[in-house]
Amino acid sequence: MLFLLIGIWWLCKFIKRRREIKLKQKFFKRNGGLLLQQQSSSNEGNTEKTKLFTSMELEMATDNFNTNRILGQGGQGTVYKGMLTDGRIAAVKKSKLVDESNIEQFINEVVILTQINHRNVVKLFGCCLETEVPLLVYEFIPNGTLYQYIHDQTEEFSITWEMRLRIAVEVSSALSYLHSTTSIPIYHRDIKSVTIDQTHLTTRVQGTFGYLDPEYFGSSQFTEKSDVYSFGVVLVELLTGQKPILSTDAEEDKSLAGYFLRAMKENHLFDVLDAQVLKEAKEEEIITVAMLAKRCLNLNGRKRPTMKEVTFELGGIRAQKCEDIHLVGGNFETGSSSTGAF
């Protein structure tokens, strides 16, 4: 009788395990696993191979997706902190939904993103396709997000004008790299202060109200100029310290972009700036950055600058700022900027 019970238990365990394997195989196929393997083999020797993680590896890495490991969560999914078998710390993104009609595009982007090597773009280590929705595995960046730096400032720590310029330059540089240096242009589609880990850009595929290019509502097409618009909103956040969606009764001023453009039009720019910016930045620097943000927010995408042009202009502003600081340090006569070094 005992042997019979043990036999039944082993049989049930075997059947359960077999079902789990079949289910993983089903998910792997549905999520584009075969296509990814095909692309990886065709690119072998030329590019870094996209790492395919097993669901068991990521369950072990995140302590079975323990709630204590959650780094952040939102409408699109949850990000967990984990340790991979090779000792690397990773951020594992578990999405809520997957659009099966865009699986091929998803796989193509995963392959490309794995090849990206830029110091301000968060590295994509690989993915897991044998779960109901694909899991993306990124390098872990220990800094807080830019959103936290801007909107959760304290008296002990406030984000200086020099820091704001450095962040703007480095993030625009990362976007310019994605748009023009990779083998196939990559459009981020979700530029916002939450997806920027201080100066590192996390590659994602989605869009957020308040940052989303108004042209998208008419065309449903993302372009490189859609990223430029969203970056313009981030620039305005850095200038004003305000959130992308404002708590105001005025319907026309619900979006930070609209609020900022109205202030520019009515010559009230300096009334909407963050106190730290007013305290530290030169008037000419503020106006130059504000005019650049205004161009990025142009409703006509064709009239917006490219990210390469944005990076060049911001780099020039920051280079001049660094030169001024250097001259002040050397007791040379300069302007009246009181920006602290970062």
Tab-separated table of C-alpha atoms in Angstrom:
chain	number	residue	atom	x	y	z
A	1	MET	CA	0.000	0.000	0.000
A	2	LEU	CA	2.851	2.364	0.921
A	3	PHE	CA	4.631	1.663	-2.373
A	4	LEU	CA	1.379	2.362	-4.233
A	5	LEU	CA	0.981	5.763	-2.517
A	6	ILE	CA	4.616	6.657	-3.242
A	7	GLY	CA	4.119	5.611	-6.867
A	8	ILE	CA	0.986	7.764	-7.189
A	9	TRP	CA	2.816	10.721	-5.597
A	10	TRP	CA	5.729	10.399	-8.042
A	11	LEU	CA	3.325	10.031	-10.968
A	12	CYS	CA	1.436	13.191	-9.971
A	13	LYS	CA	4.718	15.041	-9.547
A	14	PHE	CA	5.907	13.837	-12.963
A	15	ILE	CA	2.636	14.881	-14.650
A	16	LYS	CA	2.755	18.305	-12.962
A	17	ARG	CA	6.374	18.811	-13.997
A	18	ARG	CA	5.590	17.758	-17.569
A	19	ARG	CA	2.693	20.242	-17.714
A	20	GLU	CA	4.971	23.020	-16.441
A	21	ILE	CA	7.559	22.221	-19.118
A	22	LYS	CA	4.910	22.205	-21.865
A	23	LEU	CA	3.493	25.490	-20.589
A	24	LYS	CA	6.961	27.090	-20.605
A	25	GLN	CA	7.526	25.816	-24.144
A	26	LYS	CA	4.165	27.288	-25.183
A	27	PHE	CA	5.029	30.693	-23.672
A	28	PHE	CA	8.539	30.579	-25.170
A	29	LYS	CA	7.135	30.021	-28.656
A	30	ARG	CA	4.346	32.591	-28.253
A	31	ASN	CA	6.770	35.230	-26.935
A	32	GLY	CA	9.052	34.921	-29.955
A	33	GLY	CA	11.691	32.590	-28.531
A	34	LEU	CA	12.247	30.770	-31.822
A	35	LEU	CA	12.639	34.075	-33.659
A	36	LEU	CA	15.156	35.269	-31.065
A	37	GLN	CA	17.174	32.053	-31.380
A	38	GLN	CA	17.115	32.414	-35.162
A	39	GLN	CA	18.307	36.027	-35.010
A	40	SER	CA	21.001	35.206	-32.463
A	41	SER	CA	22.384	32.375	-34.605
A	42	SER	CA	22.353	34.503	-37.778
A	43	ASN	CA	24.270	37.268	-35.961
A	44	GLU	CA	26.701	34.888	-34.269
A	45	GLY	CA	30.269	36.140	-34.318
A	46	ASN	CA	29.275	39.702	-35.167
A	47	THR	CA	27.382	40.848	-32.096
A	48	GLU	CA	26.943	40.033	-28.456
A	49	LYS	CA	24.477	37.182	-28.072
A	50	THR	CA	21.205	38.007	-26.321
A	51	LYS	CA	21.113	36.151	-23.018
A	52	LEU	CA	18.042	33.957	-22.520
A	53	PHE	CA	17.299	33.496	-18.831
A	54	THR	CA	15.154	30.633	-17.546
A	55	SER	CA	12.189	31.401	-15.322
A	56	MET	CA	13.867	29.363	-12.560
A	57	GLU	CA	17.001	31.551	-12.743
A	58	LEU	CA	14.969	34.719	-12.262
A	59	GLU	CA	12.803	33.204	-9.538
A	60	MET	CA	15.985	32.349	-7.631
A	61	ALA	CA	17.461	35.789	-8.351
A	62	THR	CA	14.427	37.624	-6.955
A	63	ASP	CA	13.567	35.198	-4.136
A	64	ASN	CA	10.513	34.078	-6.109
A	65	PHE	CA	9.596	37.708	-6.904
A	66	ASN	CA	9.390	38.588	-3.228
A	67	THR	CA	7.570	41.854	-2.520
A	68	ASN	CA	10.584	42.932	-0.457
A	69	ARG	CA	12.593	42.991	-3.707
A	70	ILE	CA	10.301	45.487	-5.480
A	71	LEU	CA	12.178	48.536	-6.775
A	72	GLY	CA	9.149	50.167	-8.346
A	73	GLN	CA	5.778	49.451	-9.899
A	74	GLY	CA	3.211	51.149	-12.073
A	75	GLY	CA	0.536	50.595	-14.686
A	76	GLN	CA	2.905	48.732	-17.018
A	77	GLY	CA	4.401	46.321	-14.498
A	78	THR	CA	6.787	45.789	-11.590
A	79	VAL	CA	10.579	45.937	-11.324
A	80	TYR	CA	12.393	43.643	-8.880
A	81	LYS	CA	15.955	43.720	-7.601
A	82	GLY	CA	17.775	40.425	-7.985
A	83	MET	CA	21.177	38.766	-7.912
A	84	LEU	CA	22.116	36.645	-10.924
A	85	THR	CA	24.086	33.402	-10.656
A	86	ASP	CA	27.275	35.201	-11.744
A	87	GLY	CA	26.922	37.677	-8.862
A	88	ARG	CA	25.685	40.640	-10.905
A	89	ILE	CA	22.913	42.746	-9.392
A	90	ALA	CA	20.024	43.169	-11.825
A	91	ALA	CA	16.664	44.875	-12.172
A	92	VAL	CA	14.067	42.402	-13.455
A	93	LYS	CA	11.069	43.995	-15.162
A	94	LYS	CA	7.863	41.959	-15.026
A	95	SER	CA	5.252	43.484	-17.344
A	96	LYS	CA	1.524	43.108	-16.844
A	97	LEU	CA	0.537	42.778	-20.493
A	98	VAL	CA	2.032	41.706	-23.800
A	99	ASP	CA	0.845	42.712	-27.275
A	100	GLU	CA	1.134	39.495	-29.305
A	101	SER	CA	0.752	41.428	-32.569
A	102	ASN	CA	4.052	43.228	-31.854
A	103	ILE	CA	6.125	40.221	-30.762
A	104	GLU	CA	8.422	40.417	-33.807
A	105	GLN	CA	9.102	44.093	-33.145
A	106	PHE	CA	9.703	43.303	-29.456
A	107	ILE	CA	12.273	40.603	-30.304
A	108	ASN	CA	14.045	42.853	-32.828
A	109	GLU	CA	14.339	45.581	-30.199
A	110	VAL	CA	15.610	43.153	-27.552
A	111	VAL	CA	18.357	42.000	-29.936
A	112	ILE	CA	19.365	45.594	-30.724
A	113	LEU	CA	19.145	46.831	-27.132
A	114	THR	CA	21.407	44.018	-25.949
A	115	GLN	CA	24.137	45.389	-28.239
A	116	ILE	CA	23.949	48.936	-26.854
A	117	ASN	CA	27.086	50.089	-25.078
A	118	HIS	CA	26.725	53.655	-23.843
A	119	ARG	CA	27.669	54.831	-20.369
A	120	ASN	CA	24.356	56.654	-19.929
A	121	VAL	CA	22.074	53.893	-21.218
A	122	VAL	CA	21.098	51.186	-18.740
A	123	LYS	CA	22.423	47.882	-20.098
A	124	LEU	CA	19.891	45.219	-21.066
A	125	PHE	CA	21.407	41.885	-20.012
A	126	GLY	CA	18.747	39.735	-21.662
A	127	CYS	CA	15.239	38.384	-21.232
A	128	CYS	CA	13.121	35.414	-20.201
A	129	LEU	CA	10.479	34.226	-22.671
A	130	GLU	CA	9.145	31.123	-20.915
A	131	THR	CA	6.749	33.069	-18.674
A	132	GLU	CA	3.267	34.312	-19.561
A	133	VAL	CA	4.698	37.760	-20.322
A	134	PRO	CA	8.385	38.312	-21.223
A	135	LEU	CA	10.719	39.388	-18.415
A	136	LEU	CA	13.460	41.927	-19.169
A	137	VAL	CA	16.703	41.863	-17.180
A	138	TYR	CA	18.576	45.173	-16.865
A	139	GLU	CA	21.719	46.184	-15.037
A	140	PHE	CA	20.897	47.628	-11.622
A	141	ILE	CA	21.635	51.337	-11.148
A	142	PRO	CA	21.704	52.173	-7.412
A	143	ASN	CA	20.811	55.867	-7.826
A	144	GLY	CA	17.315	57.166	-7.317
A	145	THR	CA	15.346	58.340	-10.351
A	146	LEU	CA	15.563	61.858	-11.754
A	147	TYR	CA	11.894	62.278	-10.781
A	148	GLN	CA	12.858	61.738	-7.130
A	149	TYR	CA	15.809	64.127	-7.413
A	150	ILE	CA	13.622	66.898	-8.838
A	151	HIS	CA	10.399	66.454	-6.898
A	152	ASP	CA	11.552	65.031	-3.545
A	153	GLN	CA	14.239	67.586	-2.721
A	154	THR	CA	15.087	68.339	0.895
A	155	GLU	CA	16.978	71.129	2.629
A	156	GLU	CA	19.887	68.715	3.068
A	157	PHE	CA	20.006	67.955	-0.653
A	158	SER	CA	18.827	70.125	-3.510
A	159	ILE	CA	19.674	69.592	-7.156
A	160	THR	CA	22.036	72.358	-8.303
A	161	TRP	CA	21.948	74.125	-11.667
A	162	GLU	CA	25.237	72.485	-12.661
A	163	MET	CA	23.755	69.056	-11.838
A	164	ARG	CA	20.659	69.847	-13.910
A	165	LEU	CA	22.808	70.814	-16.892
A	166	ARG	CA	24.949	67.687	-16.544
A	167	ILE	CA	21.867	65.454	-16.391
A	168	ALA	CA	20.339	67.169	-19.437
A	169	VAL	CA	23.562	66.799	-21.457
A	170	GLU	CA	24.145	63.150	-20.563
A	171	VAL	CA	20.547	62.039	-21.154
A	172	SER	CA	20.347	63.913	-24.472
A	173	SER	CA	23.649	62.283	-25.452
A	174	ALA	CA	22.178	58.847	-24.704
A	175	LEU	CA	19.109	59.610	-26.821
A	176	SER	CA	21.248	60.931	-29.664
A	177	TYR	CA	23.217	57.671	-29.509
A	178	LEU	CA	20.021	55.601	-29.734
A	179	HIS	CA	18.716	57.665	-32.653
A	180	SER	CA	21.810	57.881	-34.808
A	181	THR	CA	24.633	55.569	-33.723
A	182	THR	CA	22.992	52.151	-33.361
A	183	SER	CA	22.701	49.865	-36.417
A	184	ILE	CA	18.964	50.572	-36.543
A	185	PRO	CA	17.585	53.828	-35.049
A	186	ILE	CA	15.904	53.190	-31.688
A	187	TYR	CA	13.081	55.404	-30.475
A	188	HIS	CA	12.746	55.299	-26.698
A	189	ARG	CA	9.005	56.217	-26.612
A	190	ASP	CA	8.875	56.759	-22.871
A	191	ILE	CA	11.266	59.574	-21.969
A	192	LYS	CA	10.345	60.840	-18.513
A	193	SER	CA	12.102	61.633	-15.261
A	194	VAL	CA	10.973	58.295	-13.781
A	195	THR	CA	12.846	56.292	-16.466
A	196	ILE	CA	16.051	58.263	-15.894
A	197	ASP	CA	18.162	56.899	-13.030
A	198	GLN	CA	19.846	60.232	-12.290
A	199	THR	CA	21.906	60.232	-15.508
A	200	HIS	CA	21.178	56.751	-16.910
A	201	LEU	CA	18.403	56.159	-19.404
A	202	THR	CA	16.392	52.939	-19.169
A	203	THR	CA	15.158	51.667	-22.550
A	204	ARG	CA	11.441	50.858	-22.549
A	205	VAL	CA	8.617	50.604	-25.052
A	206	GLN	CA	5.526	52.570	-24.037
A	207	GLY	CA	4.332	56.142	-23.497
A	208	THR	CA	3.131	58.295	-20.611
A	209	PHE	CA	0.540	61.073	-20.587
A	210	GLY	CA	2.153	64.436	-19.929
A	211	TYR	CA	5.275	63.467	-21.876
A	212	LEU	CA	3.590	62.039	-24.972
A	213	ASP	CA	4.036	63.819	-28.307
A	214	PRO	CA	0.685	65.459	-29.267
A	215	GLU	CA	1.321	64.409	-32.904
A	216	TYR	CA	1.069	60.778	-31.772
A	217	PHE	CA	-2.640	61.215	-31.015
A	218	GLY	CA	-3.249	62.027	-34.668
A	219	SER	CA	-0.867	59.609	-36.361
A	220	SER	CA	-0.363	56.808	-33.776
A	221	GLN	CA	3.239	56.778	-35.018
A	222	PHE	CA	6.309	57.296	-32.852
A	223	THR	CA	9.283	59.010	-34.473
A	224	GLU	CA	12.620	60.335	-33.255
A	225	LYS	CA	10.883	63.705	-32.862
A	226	SER	CA	8.442	62.099	-30.400
A	227	ASP	CA	11.435	61.465	-28.133
A	228	VAL	CA	12.528	65.076	-28.657
A	229	TYR	CA	9.133	66.306	-27.417
A	230	SER	CA	9.298	64.095	-24.315
A	231	PHE	CA	12.842	65.251	-23.608
A	232	GLY	CA	11.559	68.818	-23.863
A	233	VAL	CA	9.150	68.050	-21.011
A	234	VAL	CA	12.061	66.704	-18.925
A	235	LEU	CA	13.983	69.934	-19.646
A	236	VAL	CA	11.000	71.925	-18.377
A	237	GLU	CA	10.899	69.747	-15.239
A	238	LEU	CA	14.563	70.577	-14.640
A	239	LEU	CA	13.868	74.295	-15.121
A	240	THR	CA	10.673	74.573	-13.076
A	241	GLY	CA	10.815	71.721	-10.562
A	242	GLN	CA	7.168	71.018	-11.466
A	243	LYS	CA	5.577	67.644	-12.222
A	244	PRO	CA	4.467	66.858	-15.816
A	245	ILE	CA	0.792	66.920	-14.828
A	246	LEU	CA	-0.130	69.893	-12.659
A	247	SER	CA	-2.722	70.069	-9.894
A	248	THR	CA	-4.634	73.051	-11.222
A	249	ASP	CA	-8.254	73.888	-11.949
A	250	ALA	CA	-7.348	75.581	-15.229
A	251	GLU	CA	-7.928	72.949	-17.935
A	252	GLU	CA	-5.495	74.562	-20.387
A	253	ASP	CA	-2.694	74.412	-17.805
A	254	LYS	CA	-3.098	70.773	-16.773
A	255	SER	CA	0.078	69.767	-18.614
A	256	LEU	CA	3.428	71.212	-17.596
A	257	ALA	CA	4.316	71.683	-21.273
A	258	GLY	CA	1.240	73.855	-21.867
A	259	TYR	CA	1.829	75.787	-18.638
A	260	PHE	CA	5.460	76.464	-19.582
A	261	LEU	CA	4.681	77.516	-23.171
A	262	ARG	CA	1.984	79.897	-21.931
A	263	ALA	CA	4.471	81.445	-19.477
A	264	MET	CA	6.997	81.867	-22.309
A	265	LYS	CA	4.384	83.453	-24.568
A	266	GLU	CA	3.287	85.895	-21.851
A	267	ASN	CA	6.900	86.712	-20.829
A	268	HIS	CA	6.438	85.186	-17.371
A	269	LEU	CA	9.238	82.611	-17.653
A	270	PHE	CA	11.032	83.716	-14.489
A	271	ASP	CA	7.787	83.421	-12.506
A	272	VAL	CA	7.607	79.649	-13.073
A	273	LEU	CA	11.245	78.677	-12.488
A	274	ASP	CA	12.517	76.582	-9.595
A	275	ALA	CA	14.000	78.672	-6.763
A	276	GLN	CA	17.349	76.860	-7.021
A	277	VAL	CA	17.578	77.699	-10.728
A	278	LEU	CA	16.821	81.371	-10.069
A	279	LYS	CA	19.444	81.426	-7.331
A	280	GLU	CA	22.304	79.812	-9.241
A	281	ALA	CA	21.874	80.164	-13.006
A	282	LYS	CA	22.741	83.118	-15.188
A	283	GLU	CA	19.824	84.779	-16.959
A	284	GLU	CA	21.314	84.062	-20.385
A	285	GLU	CA	21.719	80.355	-19.520
A	286	ILE	CA	18.112	80.098	-18.363
A	287	ILE	CA	16.790	81.804	-21.490
A	288	THR	CA	18.926	79.631	-23.799
A	289	VAL	CA	17.761	76.386	-22.162
A	290	ALA	CA	14.148	77.604	-22.048
A	291	MET	CA	14.207	78.500	-25.754
A	292	LEU	CA	15.646	75.066	-26.540
A	293	ALA	CA	12.881	73.408	-24.501
A	294	LYS	CA	10.308	75.507	-26.375
A	295	ARG	CA	11.673	74.282	-29.714
A	296	CYS	CA	11.558	70.680	-28.484
A	297	LEU	CA	7.882	71.177	-27.564
A	298	ASN	CA	6.867	72.529	-30.981
A	299	LEU	CA	3.551	70.913	-31.976
A	300	ASN	CA	4.982	70.383	-35.458
A	301	GLY	CA	7.503	67.558	-35.123
A	302	ARG	CA	9.394	68.604	-38.257
A	303	LYS	CA	10.238	71.940	-36.627
A	304	ARG	CA	11.769	70.310	-33.545
A	305	PRO	CA	15.559	69.921	-33.382
A	306	THR	CA	17.173	66.488	-33.556
A	307	MET	CA	18.611	64.995	-30.364
A	308	LYS	CA	22.072	65.461	-31.876
A	309	GLU	CA	21.391	69.200	-32.188
A	310	VAL	CA	19.939	69.310	-28.666
A	311	THR	CA	23.045	67.601	-27.264
A	312	PHE	CA	25.333	70.013	-29.123
A	313	GLU	CA	23.495	73.079	-27.776
A	314	LEU	CA	23.308	71.806	-24.195
A	315	GLY	CA	26.951	70.748	-24.345
A	316	GLY	CA	27.914	74.273	-25.395
A	317	ILE	CA	25.982	75.800	-22.484
A	318	ARG	CA	27.565	73.413	-19.991
A	319	ALA	CA	31.057	73.875	-21.438
A	320	GLN	CA	30.711	77.639	-21.000
A	321	LYS	CA	29.454	77.102	-17.450
A	322	CYS	CA	32.455	74.878	-16.611
A	323	GLU	CA	34.801	77.456	-18.141
A	324	ASP	CA	33.251	80.200	-16.016
A	325	ILE	CA	33.664	78.085	-12.869
A	326	HIS	CA	37.306	77.398	-13.798
A	327	LEU	CA	37.986	81.093	-14.341
A	328	VAL	CA	36.380	81.983	-11.010
A	329	GLY	CA	38.586	79.370	-9.329
A	330	GLY	CA	41.615	81.000	-10.948
A	331	ASN	CA	40.598	84.482	-9.670
A	332	PHE	CA	39.861	85.776	-13.172
A	333	GLU	CA	37.143	88.365	-13.749
A	334	THR	CA	33.895	86.662	-14.834
A	335	GLY	CA	30.144	86.906	-14.615
A	336	SER	CA	28.207	86.679	-11.366
A	337	SER	CA	27.234	82.995	-11.462
A	338	SER	CA	27.272	81.292	-8.063
A	339	THR	CA	26.767	77.735	-9.267
A	340	GLY	CA	28.405	75.135	-7.041
A	341	ALA	CA	30.622	72.496	-8.607
A	342	PHE	CA	29.275	68.953	-8.798
